[in-house]
XYZ file of C-alpha atoms in Angstrom:
193
model
C 27.810 41.944 3.040
C 24.484 42.849 6.307
C 22.248 45.104 6.519
C 21.543 47.389 9.228
C 18.825 45.610 11.150
C 15.826 47.912 11.713
C 14.706 49.215 14.569
C 12.443 46.200 15.759
C 14.331 44.059 14.217
C 17.680 44.795 16.784
C 15.332 45.514 19.582
C 14.784 41.431 19.361
C 17.881 40.921 18.358
C 19.378 42.586 21.485
C 17.041 40.466 23.777
C 18.957 37.050 21.622
C 22.529 38.444 22.070
C 21.964 39.699 25.826
C 20.403 36.042 27.130
C 22.555 34.519 25.251
C 20.574 30.857 25.089
C 17.626 30.000 23.060
C 14.381 32.137 23.344
C 10.553 31.764 22.450
C 8.893 34.257 21.138
C 6.611 34.214 24.295
C 10.181 35.204 26.271
C 11.048 38.359 23.676
C 7.069 39.118 23.283
C 6.550 39.677 27.873
C 10.064 41.068 27.409
C 9.315 44.307 24.687
C 6.091 44.160 26.709
C 7.759 46.462 29.537
C 8.342 49.116 26.608
C 5.614 49.452 24.322
C 2.553 47.839 23.344
C 2.978 45.084 20.977
C 1.288 41.924 19.494
C 2.168 38.129 19.515
C 2.066 37.982 16.042
C 4.625 41.030 14.945
C 7.044 39.689 17.501
C 6.722 36.046 15.848
C 6.769 37.807 11.467
C 10.134 39.955 13.859
C 11.426 36.619 14.721
C 10.568 34.725 11.279
C 12.283 37.380 9.483
C 15.226 37.049 11.327
C 15.137 33.377 10.678
C 14.794 33.607 6.771
C 17.466 36.810 6.845
C 20.190 33.693 8.659
C 20.269 36.110 12.344
C 18.774 33.088 13.701
C 18.658 29.381 14.044
C 15.632 27.972 15.629
C 14.324 24.446 16.695
C 10.872 22.955 17.538
C 10.271 22.724 21.013
C 7.235 21.405 21.435
C 4.488 23.555 20.211
C 6.622 26.316 19.555
C 10.400 27.436 17.886
C 13.494 28.270 20.582
C 15.450 30.584 18.558
C 19.670 31.160 19.083
C 21.763 33.754 17.460
C 24.022 33.297 14.650
C 26.585 35.285 15.500
C 27.553 38.072 17.768
C 26.829 41.022 18.459
C 30.010 42.538 17.693
C 30.654 40.806 14.839
C 27.496 42.408 13.449
C 28.593 46.449 14.857
C 32.011 45.180 12.844
C 30.599 44.466 9.755
C 29.272 47.036 9.741
C 31.943 49.255 9.972
C 33.549 47.483 7.389
C 30.723 47.708 4.692
C 30.473 51.341 5.415
C 34.495 51.743 5.209
C 34.682 49.544 2.180
C 32.530 51.975 0.424
C 34.615 55.504 1.161
C 35.930 56.650 -1.957
C 39.133 57.575 0.157
C 39.432 54.816 3.287
C 42.543 56.413 5.201
C 40.468 59.856 4.597
C 37.124 58.110 6.413
C 39.060 56.239 9.177
C 40.846 59.584 9.858
C 37.617 61.175 10.485
C 36.234 58.205 12.362
C 39.181 58.555 14.707
C 38.494 62.552 15.048
C 34.913 61.308 16.351
C 35.874 58.999 18.757
C 36.467 59.812 22.610
C 39.725 59.009 24.559
C 37.666 55.738 25.824
C 36.827 54.651 22.758
C 40.786 55.300 21.112
C 41.688 53.242 24.365
C 39.225 50.487 23.312
C 40.404 50.550 19.388
C 44.854 50.437 21.174
C 43.718 47.534 23.193
C 42.010 45.715 20.577
C 44.789 46.172 17.792
C 47.189 44.399 21.465
C 44.960 41.439 21.381
C 45.009 41.250 17.334
C 49.020 42.051 17.345
C 51.098 41.218 20.975
C 53.949 43.073 19.737
C 51.942 46.184 19.388
C 53.190 49.825 20.555
C 50.746 52.558 21.499
C 50.604 53.478 17.584
C 47.755 51.183 16.210
C 48.578 52.036 12.793
C 52.195 50.678 12.888
C 50.437 46.861 14.251
C 48.179 47.034 10.701
C 51.276 46.791 8.197
C 53.956 44.849 10.773
C 52.453 42.460 11.873
C 55.174 39.228 13.651
C 54.569 35.986 11.423
C 54.002 33.863 15.066
C 50.995 36.132 15.314
C 47.554 35.248 13.779
C 47.375 37.981 12.025
C 47.889 38.401 8.265
C 52.069 38.904 8.198
C 52.097 41.827 5.811
C 56.052 42.289 5.581
C 58.182 40.328 2.297
C 59.613 37.394 2.874
C 62.701 36.274 0.832
C 59.979 34.866 -2.159
C 57.743 37.782 -2.174
C 61.343 39.882 -2.490
C 61.767 41.008 -6.391
C 64.650 40.049 -8.997
C 67.444 42.076 -8.129
C 66.509 43.036 -4.461
C 68.582 40.925 -1.656
C 66.369 40.391 1.036
C 67.662 42.736 3.180
C 66.305 45.631 1.049
C 63.445 47.208 3.115
C 59.822 45.705 3.372
C 57.363 47.394 1.225
C 55.328 48.682 4.599
C 51.968 50.208 2.721
C 48.501 49.056 4.368
C 47.003 46.489 2.416
C 43.600 47.297 0.618
C 41.626 45.673 3.207
C 43.799 44.815 6.137
C 40.838 43.593 8.173
C 39.177 40.151 6.669
C 35.515 40.553 6.322
C 33.850 39.031 9.352
C 31.487 35.785 7.855
C 27.817 36.696 6.879
C 24.916 35.071 8.893
C 24.234 31.438 7.429
C 20.699 30.586 5.916
C 19.523 27.519 8.318
C 19.633 24.207 6.389
C 16.308 24.164 4.203
C 15.311 20.745 6.654
C 14.088 22.866 9.355
C 11.467 21.238 11.051
C 8.533 24.101 10.145
C 5.144 22.594 9.056
C 4.869 21.603 5.326
C 2.034 24.717 5.285
C 5.192 27.091 5.879
C 3.519 28.537 9.304
C 4.878 28.954 12.464
C 3.799 26.491 15.247
C 1.105 26.948 18.039
C 3.164 28.420 21.336
C 0.312 27.370 23.410
C -0.776 31.267 23.792
């Protein structure tokens, strides 16, 4: 599972995610310098670390690298929420507490998200986590005749208890293949300062 990004890593990744295109260390540096005093080598090190951790991929462009995000900010946020939830000794209580902290706007966003996952959604998001139509991309959690225990008819009520983890873990950022175009000594290419 992903670890939370550090403050400077988050500042760099925010720019990579917002710009949604390959970026150089110099571009990120110049934007960061609007907010703080920071050295080129510091930004280069942070971006190299993000590459080593699998958050960005990079390609050589002349004497510099161009970095691209491996996943989205939304996927990162979802993975952090899932990790925090999965560490709870009482996931249901953790969700209730989390929902209690939400603003009305956030609750509405949650309901919209559940509707996107389950088109037949009602205004109660929890109903949709256990009774998804089979023709939607979500996991069908109702009993099929093959799942019905011997002695029970297919007409018996389905077990609608929630699954252990109704949402699949988002993929972790993949580490780039070892065939990168980095110099043999492992240093960063010059960027034409």
